[in-house]
Coordinates of C-alpha atoms in Angstrom, one line a residue:
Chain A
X1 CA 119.6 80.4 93.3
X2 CA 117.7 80.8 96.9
X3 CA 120.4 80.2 98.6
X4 CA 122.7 82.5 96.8
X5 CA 120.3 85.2 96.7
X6 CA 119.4 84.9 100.4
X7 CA 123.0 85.2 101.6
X8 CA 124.1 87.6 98.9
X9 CA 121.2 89.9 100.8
X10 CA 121.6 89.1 104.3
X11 CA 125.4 89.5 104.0
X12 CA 125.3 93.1 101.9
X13 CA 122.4 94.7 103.4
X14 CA 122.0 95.2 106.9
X15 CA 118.3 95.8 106.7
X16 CA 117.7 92.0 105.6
X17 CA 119.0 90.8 108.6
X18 CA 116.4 92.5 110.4
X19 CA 113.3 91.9 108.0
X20 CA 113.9 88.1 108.6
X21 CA 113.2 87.2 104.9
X22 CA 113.1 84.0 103.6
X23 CA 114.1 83.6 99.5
X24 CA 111.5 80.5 99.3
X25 CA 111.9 80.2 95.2
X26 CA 113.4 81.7 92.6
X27 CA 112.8 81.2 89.1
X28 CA 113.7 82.6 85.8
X29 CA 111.4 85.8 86.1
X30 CA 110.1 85.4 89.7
X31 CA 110.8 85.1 93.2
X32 CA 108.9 84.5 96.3
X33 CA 109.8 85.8 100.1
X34 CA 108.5 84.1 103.3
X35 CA 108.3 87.0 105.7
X36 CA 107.1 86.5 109.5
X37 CA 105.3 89.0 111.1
X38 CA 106.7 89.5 114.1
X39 CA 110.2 91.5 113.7
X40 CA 107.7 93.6 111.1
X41 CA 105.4 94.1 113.8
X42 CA 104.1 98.0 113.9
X43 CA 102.4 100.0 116.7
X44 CA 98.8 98.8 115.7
X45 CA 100.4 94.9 116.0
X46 CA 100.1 94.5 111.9
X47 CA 102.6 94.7 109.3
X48 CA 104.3 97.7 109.3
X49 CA 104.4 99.4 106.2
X50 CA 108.0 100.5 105.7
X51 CA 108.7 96.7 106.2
X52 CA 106.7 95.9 103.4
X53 CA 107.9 98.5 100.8
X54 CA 111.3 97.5 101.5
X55 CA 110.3 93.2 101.3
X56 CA 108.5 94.9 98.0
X57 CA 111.2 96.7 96.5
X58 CA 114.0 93.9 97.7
X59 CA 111.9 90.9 95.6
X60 CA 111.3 92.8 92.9
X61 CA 115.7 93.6 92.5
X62 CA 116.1 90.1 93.3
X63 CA 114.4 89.2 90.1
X64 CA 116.4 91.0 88.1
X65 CA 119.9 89.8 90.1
X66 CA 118.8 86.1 90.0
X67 CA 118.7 86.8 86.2
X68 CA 121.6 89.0 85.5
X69 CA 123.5 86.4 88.0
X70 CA 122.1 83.5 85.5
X71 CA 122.7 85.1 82.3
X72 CA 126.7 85.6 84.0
X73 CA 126.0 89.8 83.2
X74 CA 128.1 92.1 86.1
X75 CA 125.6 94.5 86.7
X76 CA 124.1 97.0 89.8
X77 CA 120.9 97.0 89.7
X78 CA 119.3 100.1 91.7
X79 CA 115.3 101.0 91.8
X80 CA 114.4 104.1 90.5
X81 CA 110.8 104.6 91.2
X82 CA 107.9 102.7 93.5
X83 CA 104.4 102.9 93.7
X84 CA 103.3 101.1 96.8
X85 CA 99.6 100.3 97.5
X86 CA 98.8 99.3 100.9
X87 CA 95.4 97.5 100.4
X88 CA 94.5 95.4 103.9
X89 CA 96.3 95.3 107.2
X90 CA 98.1 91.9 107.9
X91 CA 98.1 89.8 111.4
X92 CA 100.3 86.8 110.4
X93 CA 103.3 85.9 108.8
X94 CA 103.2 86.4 104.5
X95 CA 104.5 85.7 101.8
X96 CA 105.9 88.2 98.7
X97 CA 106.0 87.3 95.0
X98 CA 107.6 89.3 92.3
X99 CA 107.5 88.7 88.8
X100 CA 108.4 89.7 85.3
X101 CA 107.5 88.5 82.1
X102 CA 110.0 86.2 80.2
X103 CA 109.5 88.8 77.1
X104 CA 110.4 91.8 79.2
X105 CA 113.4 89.7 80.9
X106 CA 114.7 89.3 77.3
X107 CA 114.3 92.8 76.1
X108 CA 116.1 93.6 79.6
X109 CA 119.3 91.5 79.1
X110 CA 119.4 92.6 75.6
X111 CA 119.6 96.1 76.1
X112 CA 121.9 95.5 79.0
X113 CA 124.3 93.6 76.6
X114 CA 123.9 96.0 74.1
X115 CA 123.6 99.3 75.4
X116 CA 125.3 98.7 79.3
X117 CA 122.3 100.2 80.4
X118 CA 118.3 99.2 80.7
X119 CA 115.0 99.4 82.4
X120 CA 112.5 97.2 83.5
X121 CA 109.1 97.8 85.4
X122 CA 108.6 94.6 87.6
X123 CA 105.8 94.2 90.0
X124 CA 105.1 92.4 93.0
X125 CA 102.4 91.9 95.8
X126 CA 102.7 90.7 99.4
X127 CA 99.9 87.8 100.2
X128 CA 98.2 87.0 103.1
X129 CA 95.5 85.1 104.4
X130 CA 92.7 87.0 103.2
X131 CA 94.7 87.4 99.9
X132 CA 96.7 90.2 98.5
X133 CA 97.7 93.1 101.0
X134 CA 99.4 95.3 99.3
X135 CA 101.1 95.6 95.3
X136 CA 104.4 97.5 94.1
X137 CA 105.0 98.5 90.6
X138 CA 108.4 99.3 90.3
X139 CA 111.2 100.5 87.7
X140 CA 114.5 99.3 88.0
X141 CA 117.5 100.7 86.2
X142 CA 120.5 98.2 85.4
X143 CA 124.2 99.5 84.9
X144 CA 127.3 96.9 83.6
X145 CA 130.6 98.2 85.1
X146 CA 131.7 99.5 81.8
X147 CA 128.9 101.6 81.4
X148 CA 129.7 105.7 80.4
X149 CA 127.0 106.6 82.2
X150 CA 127.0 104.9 85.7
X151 CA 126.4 106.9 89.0
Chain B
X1 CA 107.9 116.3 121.0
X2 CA 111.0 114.6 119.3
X3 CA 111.8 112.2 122.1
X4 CA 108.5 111.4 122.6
X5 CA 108.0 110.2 118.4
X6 CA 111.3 108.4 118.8
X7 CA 110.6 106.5 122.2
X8 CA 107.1 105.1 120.5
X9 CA 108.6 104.3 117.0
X10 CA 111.4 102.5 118.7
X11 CA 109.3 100.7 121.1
X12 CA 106.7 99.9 118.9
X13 CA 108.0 99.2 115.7
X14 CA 111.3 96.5 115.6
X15 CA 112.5 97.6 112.5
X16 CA 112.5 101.6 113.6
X17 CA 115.6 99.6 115.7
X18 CA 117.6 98.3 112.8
X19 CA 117.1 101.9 110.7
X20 CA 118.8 103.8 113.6
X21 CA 117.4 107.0 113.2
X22 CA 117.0 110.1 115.5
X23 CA 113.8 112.8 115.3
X24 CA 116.5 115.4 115.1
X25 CA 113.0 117.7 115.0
X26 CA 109.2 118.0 115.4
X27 CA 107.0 120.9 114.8
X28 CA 103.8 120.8 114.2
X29 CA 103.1 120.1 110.7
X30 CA 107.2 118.8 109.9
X31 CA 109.2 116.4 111.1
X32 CA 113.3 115.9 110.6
X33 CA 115.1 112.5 111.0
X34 CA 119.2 112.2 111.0
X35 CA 119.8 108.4 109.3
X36 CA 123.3 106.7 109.7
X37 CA 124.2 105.2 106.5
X38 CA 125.7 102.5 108.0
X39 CA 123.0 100.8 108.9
X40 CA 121.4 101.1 105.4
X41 CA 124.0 100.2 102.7
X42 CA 123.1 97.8 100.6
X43 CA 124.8 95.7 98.3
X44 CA 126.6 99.1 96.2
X45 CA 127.7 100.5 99.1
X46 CA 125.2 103.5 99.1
X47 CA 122.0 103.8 100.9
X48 CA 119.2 100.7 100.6
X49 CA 116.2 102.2 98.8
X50 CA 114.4 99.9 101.0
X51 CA 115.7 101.5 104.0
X52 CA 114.8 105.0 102.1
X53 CA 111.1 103.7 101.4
X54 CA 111.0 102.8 105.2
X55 CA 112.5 106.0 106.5
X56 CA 110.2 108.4 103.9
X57 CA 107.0 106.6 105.0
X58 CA 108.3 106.7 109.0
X59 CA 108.2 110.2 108.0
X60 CA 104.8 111.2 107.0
X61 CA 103.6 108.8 109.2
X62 CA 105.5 110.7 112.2
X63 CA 103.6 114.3 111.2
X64 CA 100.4 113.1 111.9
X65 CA 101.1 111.2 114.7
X66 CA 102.5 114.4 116.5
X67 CA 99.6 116.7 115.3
X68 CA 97.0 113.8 116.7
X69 CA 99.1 113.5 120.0
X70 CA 99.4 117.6 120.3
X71 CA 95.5 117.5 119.5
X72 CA 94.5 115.0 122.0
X73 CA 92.4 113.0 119.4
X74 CA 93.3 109.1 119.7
X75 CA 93.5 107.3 116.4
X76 CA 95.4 104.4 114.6
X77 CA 97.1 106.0 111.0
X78 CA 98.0 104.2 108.5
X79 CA 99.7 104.4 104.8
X80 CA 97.0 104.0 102.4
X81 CA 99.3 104.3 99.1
X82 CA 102.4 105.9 98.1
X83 CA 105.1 106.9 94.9
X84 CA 108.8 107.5 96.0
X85 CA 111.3 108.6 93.4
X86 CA 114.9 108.0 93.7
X87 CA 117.0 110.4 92.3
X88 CA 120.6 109.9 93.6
X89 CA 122.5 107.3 95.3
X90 CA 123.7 108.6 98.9
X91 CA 126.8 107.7 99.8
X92 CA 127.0 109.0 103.3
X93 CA 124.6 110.2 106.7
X94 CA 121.4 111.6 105.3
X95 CA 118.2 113.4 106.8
X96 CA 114.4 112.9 105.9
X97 CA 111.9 116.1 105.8
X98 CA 108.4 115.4 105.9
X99 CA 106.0 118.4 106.0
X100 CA 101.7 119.0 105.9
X101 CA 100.7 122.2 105.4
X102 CA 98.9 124.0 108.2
X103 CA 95.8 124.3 106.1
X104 CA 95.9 120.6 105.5
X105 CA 96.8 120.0 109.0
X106 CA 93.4 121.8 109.8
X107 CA 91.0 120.1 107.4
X108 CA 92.7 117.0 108.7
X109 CA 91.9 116.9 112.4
X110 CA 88.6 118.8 111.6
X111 CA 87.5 115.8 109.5
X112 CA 88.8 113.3 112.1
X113 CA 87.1 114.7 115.3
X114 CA 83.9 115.0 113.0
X115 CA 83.6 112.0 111.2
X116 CA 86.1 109.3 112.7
X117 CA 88.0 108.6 109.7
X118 CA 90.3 111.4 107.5
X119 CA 93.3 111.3 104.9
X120 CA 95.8 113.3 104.5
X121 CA 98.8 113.4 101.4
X122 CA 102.0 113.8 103.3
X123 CA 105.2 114.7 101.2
X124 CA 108.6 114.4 102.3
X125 CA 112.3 114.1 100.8
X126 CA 115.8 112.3 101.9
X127 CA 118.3 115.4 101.4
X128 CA 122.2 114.0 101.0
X129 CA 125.1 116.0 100.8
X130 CA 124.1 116.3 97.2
X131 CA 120.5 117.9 97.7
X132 CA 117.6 115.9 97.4
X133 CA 118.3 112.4 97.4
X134 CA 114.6 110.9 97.1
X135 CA 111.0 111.9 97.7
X136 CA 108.0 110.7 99.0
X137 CA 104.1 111.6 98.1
X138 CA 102.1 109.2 100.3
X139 CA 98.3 109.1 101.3
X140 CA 97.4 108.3 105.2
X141 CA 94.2 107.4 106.4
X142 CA 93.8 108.3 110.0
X143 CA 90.7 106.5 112.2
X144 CA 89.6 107.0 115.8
X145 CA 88.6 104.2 118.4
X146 CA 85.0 105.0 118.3
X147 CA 84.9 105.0 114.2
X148 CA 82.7 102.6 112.6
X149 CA 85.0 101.7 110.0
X150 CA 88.0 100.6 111.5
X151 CA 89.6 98.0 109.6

């Protein structure tokens, strides 16, 4: 599923290519980035904070297409709202891990099966060596292409 | 004022590169970008909310940059937290407002020169060909060279 994830993102979004993520494991429910610092370098020389809200936002969509792609469910998967908190600057490469629990993953694919439509809040933080640097909690809205309602 | 911002960001910042936008305009107090969409599809063929996130926090973080620079007070900023909302998908070139109000803009760089160290809430919006695409409310902390508390 790494793999697959990794090249579904680096060939559909432009951006990927240029954040240099790494998909270093996905499980059911989480998945974990390797990003380098340096083509997310800002003017101060640390992490720039656009580059992390999108490596925030990106893992915490990946969980939910790693398990709509598992459960075989055709589904877009957009975000809907972020709250970002940047909490130390970072000087090296890091890593980014976002997660949801396998009880919300359920009620997620259920209402998507049922309803062609459903919400999750996922969260995710971005690591470094001092610990974590900065958290996302995010909500996601899922859409199967039969849905009435899609945008 | 505009070529200026857009020289730095691009200079500075690798991924400013891959988002491909223009300051289309900087007063003090606002800032305009013009963004390609090209450059930040994603995987539905509309705009990446990553990119978005990028762009909206570029944005903020480009009004106080140019206020600082017009004010001749030297100083790293950085984004400190911040809630984007994504109300529409964009499916073609969009432009990013961000705006402080002068009264803000004030209390700001009065803090700053007195005390080393001031935040300011920034707000600004992505505005499609549908009206108002996403928005941005994000906290900056600004700090001088000489501040004790620089990070």
């Amino acid at each position: 599923m790494e793999k697959r994830l990794e090249t579904e993102m680096h060939d559909t979004i432009p951006l990927v290519r240029a954040l240099g993520l790494k998909v270093a494991q996905s499980k059911d429910g989480s998945v974990v980035f390797n990003a380098a610092l340096t083509p997310n370098i800002n003017d101060k020389g640390c992490a720039f904070g656009g580059s992390l809200a999108s490596l925030l936002t990106l893992s915490c969509w990946s969980v939910l297409r790693a398990h709509t792609w598992a459960q075989q469910i055709p589904s877009d998967i957009f975000v809907h709202t972020s709250r970002i908190v940047y909490i130390a600057p970072i000087w090296a490469d890091f890593t980014v891990h976002a997660s949801l629990s396998s009880q919300a993953l359920r009620l997620f694919t259920e209402t998507l099966t049922a309803k062609g439509k459903a919400a999750a809040i996922i969260r995710a933080e971005v690591r470094a060596a001092d610990g974590v640097a900065a958290t996302i909690e995010a909500r996601f809205v899922a859409k199967t292409p039969d849905s009435a309602d899609r945008q």
